[in-house]
Amino acid sequence: MPPLCALVVSLLAADAAPSVAVRTPHVHFVLVGDSTVTDQAGWGAAFAELLADGARSTNLSRSGRSSKSFYDEGHWKTALEARPDYVLIQFGHNDQPGKGAARETDPNTTFRLNLKRYVTEAREAGAVPILVTPLTRRIFDEQGKIRPDQAPYAAATRAVAHESAAPLIDLYARSVESAERLGPDASRAFGPPHPRTAGATDGTHLSAAGARRIAPMVRDGLLAAVPELRACFAAGDLPTSIVRGGVGGHVHPSICRTRGGTLVVVFKGANVLMCSRSTDAGSTWSQPEPIATSARRPDVIREVKTFEVYPGTADVLPDDRILVTWNYIADDRKTDGYYERALLYSLSADEGRTWSEQRLIGPVDGRHLGAVRHNVLPGADGRWLLPLRVAPPRWYDPRTGATSVCPLVGPDGKQHSFQQIVRTATGTLLAMGPVLLRSTDDGRTWTEVADFPAEPIGDNAEGRYLTPLDDGRVLVTWGVGNENRGLHYNFSADDGVVWNRGRTATLLPDTHAVARFYSARTVQVDAHSIGTVFMNREGVHFLRAEIDRVAK
């Protein structure tokens, strides 16, 4: 680790008084590669824009160069003479067959030897080499899949990184996943006009919009590989605002992700639920629109002057429909003690564009069920498990309307209320309430999890959210109180048994993120990233982050 960066990391880790300002590290990045890295046609300039004050980037990439020609022409010597702390190295496009003897290499032999030489000589010069797999070309086959032209060179780069213990940014995998998720039409926006074909788009190089999309992938991959560089990108976590301007009251934003990758956020507007959608992994969001059925008073509730539509949660069912829950609260206690909190839901079969008429859950024994603050868990038999706020969780059958208590009894022999119950990738159940419980036999028996980091202290009892990840890890996102700052994450790598209590990650540490009853909610966006929706006085916001930044 370069000494200046090591100094900054130690300063950031220390407990400093609020009046002490920690300076940004003076770290020098040098970028080496072909045209897809350059400022003019690649991601280089957009990467530099993500750096905090003090960190700097020198882009010495050259159009048309391969791992062979870049070295042979002396550009690598120039890069080392720039005295980088870290050098990012990306080749592959011009190493392919057909580029001529001066440029092309074999991914299994000469390309690997060239990368190993870069790694060795960078280290000899006192720099840290970072290998970057080549950016994909956005050229699709008839099935909407990326043509894997760069795949052999990406595989070779991964192999050299592994063999030489060099940090790796797998930009190829990230950019392929992004392009295939967007599809051919949407991906055209990220390339400039084709230089030789009128009306066509260049599928290799990047427009300004494309550079802004790819550069955060490079940053996130870099921080996953070298976490101590986080201070160099203090200004890089830029949440996207779904709603701008002052908001207040029970906004309670909730988020879910459909099978096709659409993100749906639901929150409270003016006594109606509002819905916003993103089809590009949270980069942009649709104008929020009302879920009209949520504004209607249910027939079982009498009309009163004081009422409220109180948001619950948004979830995706196994058939890919979206389920939204809420309460209709009628308060006439000043007149005759009347107070009802009906639990309602609506379904969308088209990724949040349209919604069914509202349906009522309950009442039970003449009483409505109250609030559902966290996710509804679908069961294998078609029922839904409702984690009620002030009562034991209940099963609900949407086909019959029947409900029944879920016998969730902790080690103390008591039936508790639980704010959230989730199923991990392996089928384990986790129930987060006064304690965190774990069941590996589908809820028949439960054990208490020790040293869970998001303890139920005061407001924190509900300001927490569990997110099972596809690879078996489990995240918890939380904050404490109305004046909470930052988004706090901790994780378990073993299916919820052991948590990394001493390694909590905080993103946006200076940003107000309300936590009292409003837990920031996190979903997995893709294989590499998560997204968190949160609110403050300035609006409703979404932050996307690399999974390994918060769970490694």
Coordinates of C-alpha atoms in Angstrom, one line a residue, residues 83-528:
R83 CA 5.2 7.8 -10.9
P84 CA 1.7 6.3 -10.2
D85 CA 0.6 5.0 -6.9
Y86 CA -1.9 2.7 -8.7
V87 CA -1.9 1.8 -12.4
L88 CA -5.1 0.5 -14.0
I89 CA -4.3 -1.8 -17.0
Q90 CA -7.0 -2.7 -19.5
F91 CA -6.2 -4.4 -22.9
G92 CA -7.9 -6.9 -25.2
H93 CA -9.7 -5.1 -27.9
N94 CA -6.7 -4.7 -30.2
D95 CA -5.1 -7.9 -29.2
Q96 CA -7.7 -9.9 -31.2
P97 CA -6.9 -11.8 -34.4
G98 CA -7.0 -9.7 -37.5
K99 CA -5.3 -6.6 -35.9
G100 CA -1.9 -7.3 -37.6
A101 CA 1.4 -8.7 -36.3
A102 CA 2.3 -5.5 -34.5
R103 CA -0.7 -5.7 -32.3
E104 CA -2.4 -9.1 -32.0
T105 CA -1.7 -11.6 -29.3
D106 CA -2.8 -15.0 -28.2
P107 CA -5.0 -14.9 -25.1
N108 CA -3.5 -18.1 -23.8
T109 CA 0.2 -17.3 -24.3
T110 CA 1.5 -13.9 -25.4
F111 CA -1.3 -11.8 -23.9
R112 CA -0.8 -13.4 -20.5
L113 CA 3.0 -12.9 -20.7
N114 CA 2.4 -9.2 -21.5
L115 CA 0.1 -8.7 -18.6
K116 CA 2.5 -10.4 -16.3
R117 CA 5.3 -8.1 -17.5
Y118 CA 3.1 -5.1 -16.7
V119 CA 2.4 -6.4 -13.2
T120 CA 6.1 -7.1 -12.5
E121 CA 7.4 -3.9 -13.8
A122 CA 4.7 -1.8 -12.0
R123 CA 5.7 -3.4 -8.7
E124 CA 9.4 -2.8 -9.4
A125 CA 8.6 0.9 -9.9
G126 CA 6.7 1.1 -6.6
A127 CA 3.2 1.1 -8.1
V128 CA 0.3 -1.2 -7.4
P129 CA -1.0 -2.8 -10.7
I130 CA -4.7 -3.2 -11.0
L131 CA -5.8 -5.5 -13.9
V132 CA -9.0 -4.6 -15.7
T133 CA -10.8 -7.1 -18.0
P134 CA -11.8 -5.5 -21.3
L135 CA -15.0 -3.5 -21.7
T136 CA -17.5 -5.4 -23.7
R137 CA -18.5 -4.5 -27.2
R138 CA -22.3 -3.9 -27.3
I139 CA -22.9 -6.2 -30.2
F140 CA -25.8 -8.6 -29.7
D141 CA -26.8 -11.9 -31.3
E142 CA -30.3 -12.8 -32.3
Q143 CA -31.2 -13.9 -28.7
G144 CA -30.2 -10.6 -27.2
K145 CA -26.9 -11.9 -25.8
I146 CA -23.6 -10.1 -26.2
R147 CA -21.3 -11.6 -28.8
P148 CA -18.4 -12.9 -26.6
D149 CA -15.5 -11.5 -28.7
Q150 CA -13.5 -10.3 -25.6
A151 CA -14.3 -13.3 -23.4
P152 CA -10.9 -15.1 -24.0
Y153 CA -9.0 -12.0 -23.1
A154 CA -11.2 -11.4 -20.1
A155 CA -10.5 -15.0 -18.9
A156 CA -6.8 -14.5 -19.5
T157 CA -6.8 -11.3 -17.4
R158 CA -8.6 -13.0 -14.6
A159 CA -6.1 -15.8 -14.7
V160 CA -3.1 -13.5 -14.6
A161 CA -4.6 -11.6 -11.7
H162 CA -5.1 -14.8 -9.8
E163 CA -1.6 -16.1 -10.5
S164 CA 0.2 -12.9 -9.7
A165 CA -2.1 -11.9 -6.7
A166 CA -2.9 -8.6 -8.5
P167 CA -6.2 -6.8 -7.7
L168 CA -8.8 -7.3 -10.5
I169 CA -11.7 -5.2 -11.8
D170 CA -13.9 -7.6 -13.8
L171 CA -15.3 -4.8 -16.1
Y172 CA -16.1 -7.3 -18.8
A173 CA -18.5 -9.3 -16.6
R174 CA -20.1 -6.1 -15.3
S175 CA -20.5 -4.5 -18.6
V176 CA -21.9 -7.6 -20.3
E177 CA -24.5 -8.0 -17.5
S178 CA -25.5 -4.3 -17.8
A179 CA -25.8 -4.4 -21.6
E180 CA -27.8 -7.6 -21.7
R181 CA -30.1 -6.3 -19.0
L182 CA -30.8 -3.2 -21.0
G183 CA -31.0 -4.9 -24.4
P184 CA -29.8 -3.8 -27.8
D185 CA -32.1 -0.7 -28.2
A186 CA -31.4 0.9 -24.8
S187 CA -27.7 0.1 -25.1
R188 CA -27.4 2.3 -28.2
A189 CA -27.6 5.4 -26.0
F190 CA -24.2 4.6 -24.5
G191 CA -22.2 4.7 -27.8
P192 CA -21.4 7.6 -30.1
P193 CA -22.6 7.7 -33.8
H194 CA -20.8 5.2 -35.9
P195 CA -17.9 6.9 -37.8
R196 CA -18.6 5.2 -41.1
T197 CA -22.2 4.1 -41.1
A198 CA -24.9 6.8 -41.2
G199 CA -27.6 6.3 -38.6
A200 CA -25.8 3.5 -36.8
T201 CA -24.2 3.5 -33.3
D202 CA -20.6 2.6 -32.4
G203 CA -20.9 -0.5 -30.3
T204 CA -17.3 -0.4 -29.1
H205 CA -16.6 3.1 -27.8
L206 CA -18.5 5.2 -25.3
S207 CA -20.6 8.4 -25.5
A208 CA -20.6 10.8 -22.6
A209 CA -23.6 8.9 -21.2
G210 CA -21.9 5.6 -21.7
A211 CA -18.8 6.8 -19.9
R212 CA -20.9 7.9 -17.0
R213 CA -22.5 4.5 -16.8
I214 CA -19.2 2.5 -17.0
A215 CA -17.0 4.6 -14.8
P216 CA -18.9 3.8 -11.6
M217 CA -18.5 0.1 -12.5
V218 CA -14.7 0.7 -12.6
R219 CA -14.8 2.6 -9.3
D220 CA -17.0 0.0 -7.5
G221 CA -14.8 -2.9 -8.8
L222 CA -11.7 -1.0 -7.6
L223 CA -13.1 -0.5 -4.2
A224 CA -14.2 -4.1 -3.9
A225 CA -10.6 -5.1 -4.8
V226 CA -8.8 -2.4 -2.8
P227 CA -11.2 -1.3 0.0
E228 CA -8.6 1.1 1.5
L229 CA -9.0 3.4 -1.5
R230 CA -12.5 4.3 -0.3
A231 CA -11.4 7.7 0.9
C232 CA -10.3 8.6 -2.6
F233 CA -13.9 8.3 -3.7
A234 CA -15.6 10.1 -0.8
A235 CA -17.7 12.1 -3.3
G236 CA -18.4 9.1 -5.5
D237 CA -21.5 7.8 -3.7
L238 CA -24.1 9.9 -5.4
P239 CA -27.7 8.8 -4.7
T240 CA -30.4 9.2 -7.3
S241 CA -33.4 11.2 -6.1
I242 CA -36.7 9.6 -6.9
V243 CA -38.5 12.5 -5.3
R244 CA -36.8 15.9 -4.8
G245 CA -38.0 18.5 -2.4
G246 CA -39.3 18.5 1.2
V247 CA -41.2 15.4 2.3
G248 CA -42.5 14.6 5.7
G249 CA -44.9 12.3 7.6
H250 CA -45.2 8.6 7.1
V251 CA -43.5 8.4 3.7
H252 CA -42.0 4.9 4.4
P253 CA -40.4 4.1 0.9
S254 CA -40.3 0.4 0.1
I255 CA -38.5 -1.3 -2.8
C256 CA -38.6 -4.6 -4.7
R257 CA -37.1 -6.1 -7.9
T258 CA -39.0 -8.1 -10.5
R259 CA -37.7 -11.1 -12.3
G260 CA -36.9 -9.0 -15.3
G261 CA -34.8 -6.6 -13.3
T262 CA -37.3 -3.7 -12.9
L263 CA -36.9 -1.9 -9.6
V264 CA -40.2 -0.6 -8.1
V265 CA -40.3 1.9 -5.2
V266 CA -43.6 2.6 -3.4
F267 CA -44.1 5.4 -0.8
K268 CA -46.8 7.6 0.6
G269 CA -47.9 10.7 -1.2
A270 CA -50.9 12.9 -0.2
N271 CA -52.9 10.1 1.3
V272 CA -52.3 7.8 -1.6
L273 CA -49.5 5.4 -2.4
M274 CA -47.1 6.5 -5.1
C275 CA -45.1 4.2 -7.4
S276 CA -41.9 4.9 -9.3
R277 CA -40.0 2.4 -11.6
S278 CA -36.5 2.0 -12.9
T279 CA -35.5 -0.2 -15.8
D280 CA -31.8 0.7 -15.8
A281 CA -30.7 -0.6 -12.3
G282 CA -31.6 2.6 -10.6
S283 CA -29.8 5.1 -12.8
T284 CA -33.1 6.8 -13.7
W285 CA -36.6 6.7 -12.3
S286 CA -40.0 7.3 -13.7
Q287 CA -42.2 10.1 -12.6
P288 CA -44.0 8.8 -9.5
E289 CA -47.7 8.0 -10.2
P290 CA -50.5 7.3 -7.7
I291 CA -51.7 3.7 -7.0
A292 CA -55.3 5.0 -7.2
T293 CA -56.9 2.1 -5.4
S294 CA -54.9 2.9 -2.2
A295 CA -56.7 6.2 -1.8
R296 CA -60.2 4.7 -1.6
R297 CA -61.8 4.2 1.8
P298 CA -62.7 0.5 2.3
D299 CA -66.4 -0.2 2.8
V300 CA -65.8 -1.7 6.3
I301 CA -64.4 1.6 7.5
R302 CA -66.7 4.4 8.3
E303 CA -66.1 7.9 6.9
V304 CA -64.4 10.2 9.4
K305 CA -62.6 13.6 9.2
T306 CA -59.3 12.3 10.4
F307 CA -57.9 9.5 8.2
E308 CA -54.6 8.4 6.8
V309 CA -53.2 6.0 4.1
Y310 CA -50.3 4.4 5.8
P311 CA -47.7 2.6 3.7
G312 CA -46.6 -1.0 4.3
T313 CA -44.3 -2.8 2.0
A314 CA -43.7 -3.8 -1.7
D315 CA -42.8 -7.4 -2.5
V316 CA -42.4 -9.7 -5.5
L317 CA -44.4 -12.9 -5.4
P318 CA -43.1 -16.2 -6.9
D319 CA -45.2 -15.6 -10.0
D320 CA -43.5 -12.2 -10.5
R321 CA -46.6 -10.1 -9.5
I322 CA -45.9 -7.2 -7.2
L323 CA -47.7 -7.1 -3.9
V324 CA -48.2 -3.8 -2.1
T325 CA -49.7 -3.5 1.4
W326 CA -50.9 -0.5 3.4
N327 CA -53.3 0.6 6.2
Y328 CA -56.3 2.8 5.9
I329 CA -56.5 4.5 9.3
A330 CA -59.7 6.1 10.5
D331 CA -59.5 8.1 13.8
D332 CA -62.6 9.4 15.4
R333 CA -61.6 8.8 19.0
K334 CA -62.5 12.3 20.1
T335 CA -66.1 11.7 19.1
D336 CA -66.8 8.2 20.3
G337 CA -63.5 6.3 20.6
Y338 CA -63.7 4.9 17.1
Y339 CA -60.3 3.9 15.7
E340 CA -59.7 1.4 13.0
R341 CA -56.5 0.4 11.1
A342 CA -57.5 -1.8 8.2
L343 CA -54.8 -3.9 6.4
L344 CA -55.2 -3.8 2.6
Y345 CA -53.3 -4.9 -0.5
S346 CA -53.1 -4.5 -4.2
L347 CA -51.4 -6.5 -7.0
S348 CA -49.6 -5.6 -10.2
A349 CA -49.0 -8.1 -13.0
D350 CA -47.1 -5.7 -15.2
E351 CA -44.2 -4.5 -13.1
G352 CA -46.0 -1.7 -11.4
R353 CA -47.7 0.0 -14.3
T354 CA -51.3 -0.9 -13.3
W355 CA -52.8 -2.2 -10.1
S356 CA -55.7 -4.4 -9.0
E357 CA -58.6 -3.2 -6.9
Q358 CA -57.8 -3.2 -3.2
R359 CA -58.5 -6.2 -1.0
L360 CA -58.9 -6.5 2.7
I361 CA -56.9 -8.8 5.0
G362 CA -58.9 -9.6 8.1
P363 CA -60.3 -8.6 10.4
V364 CA -59.7 -11.3 13.0
D365 CA -62.2 -11.7 15.9
G366 CA -63.6 -8.3 15.0
R367 CA -60.3 -6.5 15.0
H368 CA -58.2 -5.3 12.1
L369 CA -54.6 -6.5 11.9
G370 CA -52.7 -3.2 11.9
A371 CA -49.4 -2.5 10.3
V372 CA -47.0 -4.6 8.2
R373 CA -43.7 -2.7 8.2
H374 CA -41.4 -5.2 6.5
N375 CA -41.6 -7.7 3.7
V376 CA -44.3 -10.2 3.3
L377 CA -42.9 -13.7 2.9
P378 CA -44.6 -16.0 0.3
G379 CA -45.0 -19.6 1.4
A380 CA -44.7 -22.7 -0.7
D381 CA -48.4 -23.4 -0.4
G382 CA -49.5 -20.0 -1.8
R383 CA -50.0 -18.4 1.6
W384 CA -48.3 -15.2 2.7
L385 CA -46.6 -14.7 6.0
L386 CA -47.4 -11.2 7.5
P387 CA -44.9 -9.8 10.0
L388 CA -47.4 -7.7 12.0
R389 CA -46.0 -4.8 14.0
V390 CA -47.9 -5.3 17.3
A391 CA -48.9 -9.0 17.2
P392 CA -47.5 -12.4 16.3
P393 CA -46.9 -13.0 12.6
R394 CA -49.9 -14.5 10.7
W395 CA -50.3 -16.6 7.6
Y396 CA -52.8 -15.3 5.1
D397 CA -54.4 -17.2 2.3
P398 CA -55.3 -14.8 -0.6
R399 CA -57.5 -17.5 -2.2
T400 CA -59.8 -18.0 0.8
G401 CA -59.1 -14.9 3.0
A402 CA -58.3 -17.2 6.0
T403 CA -55.6 -16.2 8.5
S404 CA -53.8 -18.1 11.2
V405 CA -51.1 -17.4 13.7
C406 CA -47.6 -18.5 12.8
P407 CA -46.2 -20.4 15.8
L408 CA -42.9 -18.6 16.0
V409 CA -41.7 -19.3 19.5
G410 CA -38.2 -18.3 20.6
P411 CA -35.9 -20.1 23.0
D412 CA -37.6 -18.4 25.9
G413 CA -40.8 -20.2 25.1
K414 CA -42.7 -17.0 24.3
Q415 CA -44.5 -16.0 21.1
H416 CA -43.0 -12.7 19.9
S417 CA -43.8 -10.0 17.4
F418 CA -41.2 -9.9 14.6
Q419 CA -40.6 -7.0 12.3
Q420 CA -39.2 -9.1 9.5
I421 CA -39.0 -12.8 8.5
V422 CA -36.9 -13.8 5.4
R423 CA -35.8 -16.9 3.7
T424 CA -32.1 -17.1 2.7
A425 CA -30.7 -18.6 -0.6
T426 CA -30.4 -22.0 1.2
G427 CA -33.9 -22.0 2.6
T428 CA -33.0 -21.0 6.1
L429 CA -35.5 -18.7 7.9
L430 CA -34.4 -15.6 9.8
A431 CA -36.8 -13.8 12.1
M432 CA -35.7 -10.3 13.3
G433 CA -37.5 -9.0 16.3
P434 CA -36.4 -8.5 19.9
V435 CA -33.8 -11.0 19.0
L436 CA -32.6 -12.6 15.7
L437 CA -33.9 -16.2 15.4
R438 CA -32.8 -18.8 12.9
S439 CA -34.6 -21.9 11.7
T440 CA -33.2 -24.6 9.3
D441 CA -36.3 -26.8 9.5
D442 CA -38.9 -24.5 7.9
G443 CA -39.9 -22.9 11.2
R444 CA -40.5 -25.9 13.4
T445 CA -37.6 -25.0 15.7
W446 CA -35.7 -21.8 16.3
T447 CA -32.3 -20.9 17.7
E448 CA -31.2 -17.4 18.8
V449 CA -28.3 -15.8 16.8
A450 CA -25.6 -14.3 19.1
D451 CA -23.8 -11.0 18.5
F452 CA -26.3 -9.7 15.9
P453 CA -25.0 -6.1 15.1
A454 CA -28.3 -4.3 14.5
E455 CA -29.5 -4.5 18.1
P456 CA -33.1 -3.4 18.8
I457 CA -32.2 -0.3 20.9
G458 CA -35.1 2.2 21.1
D459 CA -36.1 3.4 17.6
N460 CA -33.7 0.8 16.1
A461 CA -36.2 -1.9 16.9
E462 CA -37.9 -1.2 13.6
G463 CA -35.2 0.8 11.7
R464 CA -33.6 -2.4 10.4
Y465 CA -34.0 -4.5 7.2
L466 CA -32.7 -7.9 6.2
T467 CA -31.7 -8.7 2.6
P468 CA -30.8 -12.3 1.6
L469 CA -28.3 -12.3 -1.3
D470 CA -28.3 -14.9 -4.1
D471 CA -24.9 -16.2 -3.1
G472 CA -25.9 -17.1 0.5
R473 CA -24.8 -14.0 2.2
V474 CA -27.3 -12.0 4.2
L475 CA -27.2 -8.2 4.7
V476 CA -28.8 -6.0 7.4
T477 CA -29.3 -2.3 6.7
W478 CA -30.1 0.0 9.6
G479 CA -29.9 3.3 11.3
V480 CA -31.0 4.8 14.7
G481 CA -33.4 7.7 15.1
N482 CA -34.8 10.6 13.1
E483 CA -31.3 12.3 13.0
N484 CA -29.5 9.2 11.8
R485 CA -26.6 9.9 9.4
G486 CA -25.5 7.4 6.8
L487 CA -26.5 3.9 5.6
H488 CA -25.1 1.2 7.8
Y489 CA -24.5 -2.3 6.6
N490 CA -23.4 -5.5 8.2
F491 CA -23.4 -9.1 6.8
S492 CA -23.3 -12.8 7.5
A493 CA -21.3 -15.0 5.1
D494 CA -22.7 -18.3 6.6
D495 CA -26.4 -18.1 6.2
G496 CA -27.0 -15.9 9.2
V497 CA -25.1 -17.8 11.9
V498 CA -22.1 -15.4 12.4
W499 CA -22.2 -11.6 11.7
N500 CA -19.2 -9.3 11.3
R501 CA -20.0 -7.2 14.3
G502 CA -16.7 -5.3 14.2
R503 CA -16.8 -4.6 10.4
T504 CA -19.9 -2.4 9.8
A505 CA -19.7 -0.5 6.6
T506 CA -21.3 3.0 6.4
L507 CA -22.1 4.7 3.1
L508 CA -23.0 8.4 2.8
P509 CA -21.8 9.0 6.3
D510 CA -22.7 12.7 6.2
T511 CA -26.1 12.2 4.7
H512 CA -29.3 12.5 6.7
A513 CA -31.1 9.1 6.4
V514 CA -34.2 8.9 8.6
A515 CA -34.3 5.6 10.5
R516 CA -37.1 5.8 13.1
F517 CA -39.7 3.4 11.8
Y518 CA -38.4 4.2 8.3
S519 CA -35.7 1.6 7.9
A520 CA -33.7 2.1 4.7
R521 CA -34.5 -0.9 2.5
T522 CA -32.1 -2.8 0.4
V523 CA -32.5 -5.2 -2.5
Q524 CA -30.1 -7.1 -4.7
V525 CA -29.9 -5.3 -8.1
D526 CA -27.7 -7.8 -9.9
A527 CA -24.9 -10.3 -9.2
H528 CA -22.5 -7.5 -8.2

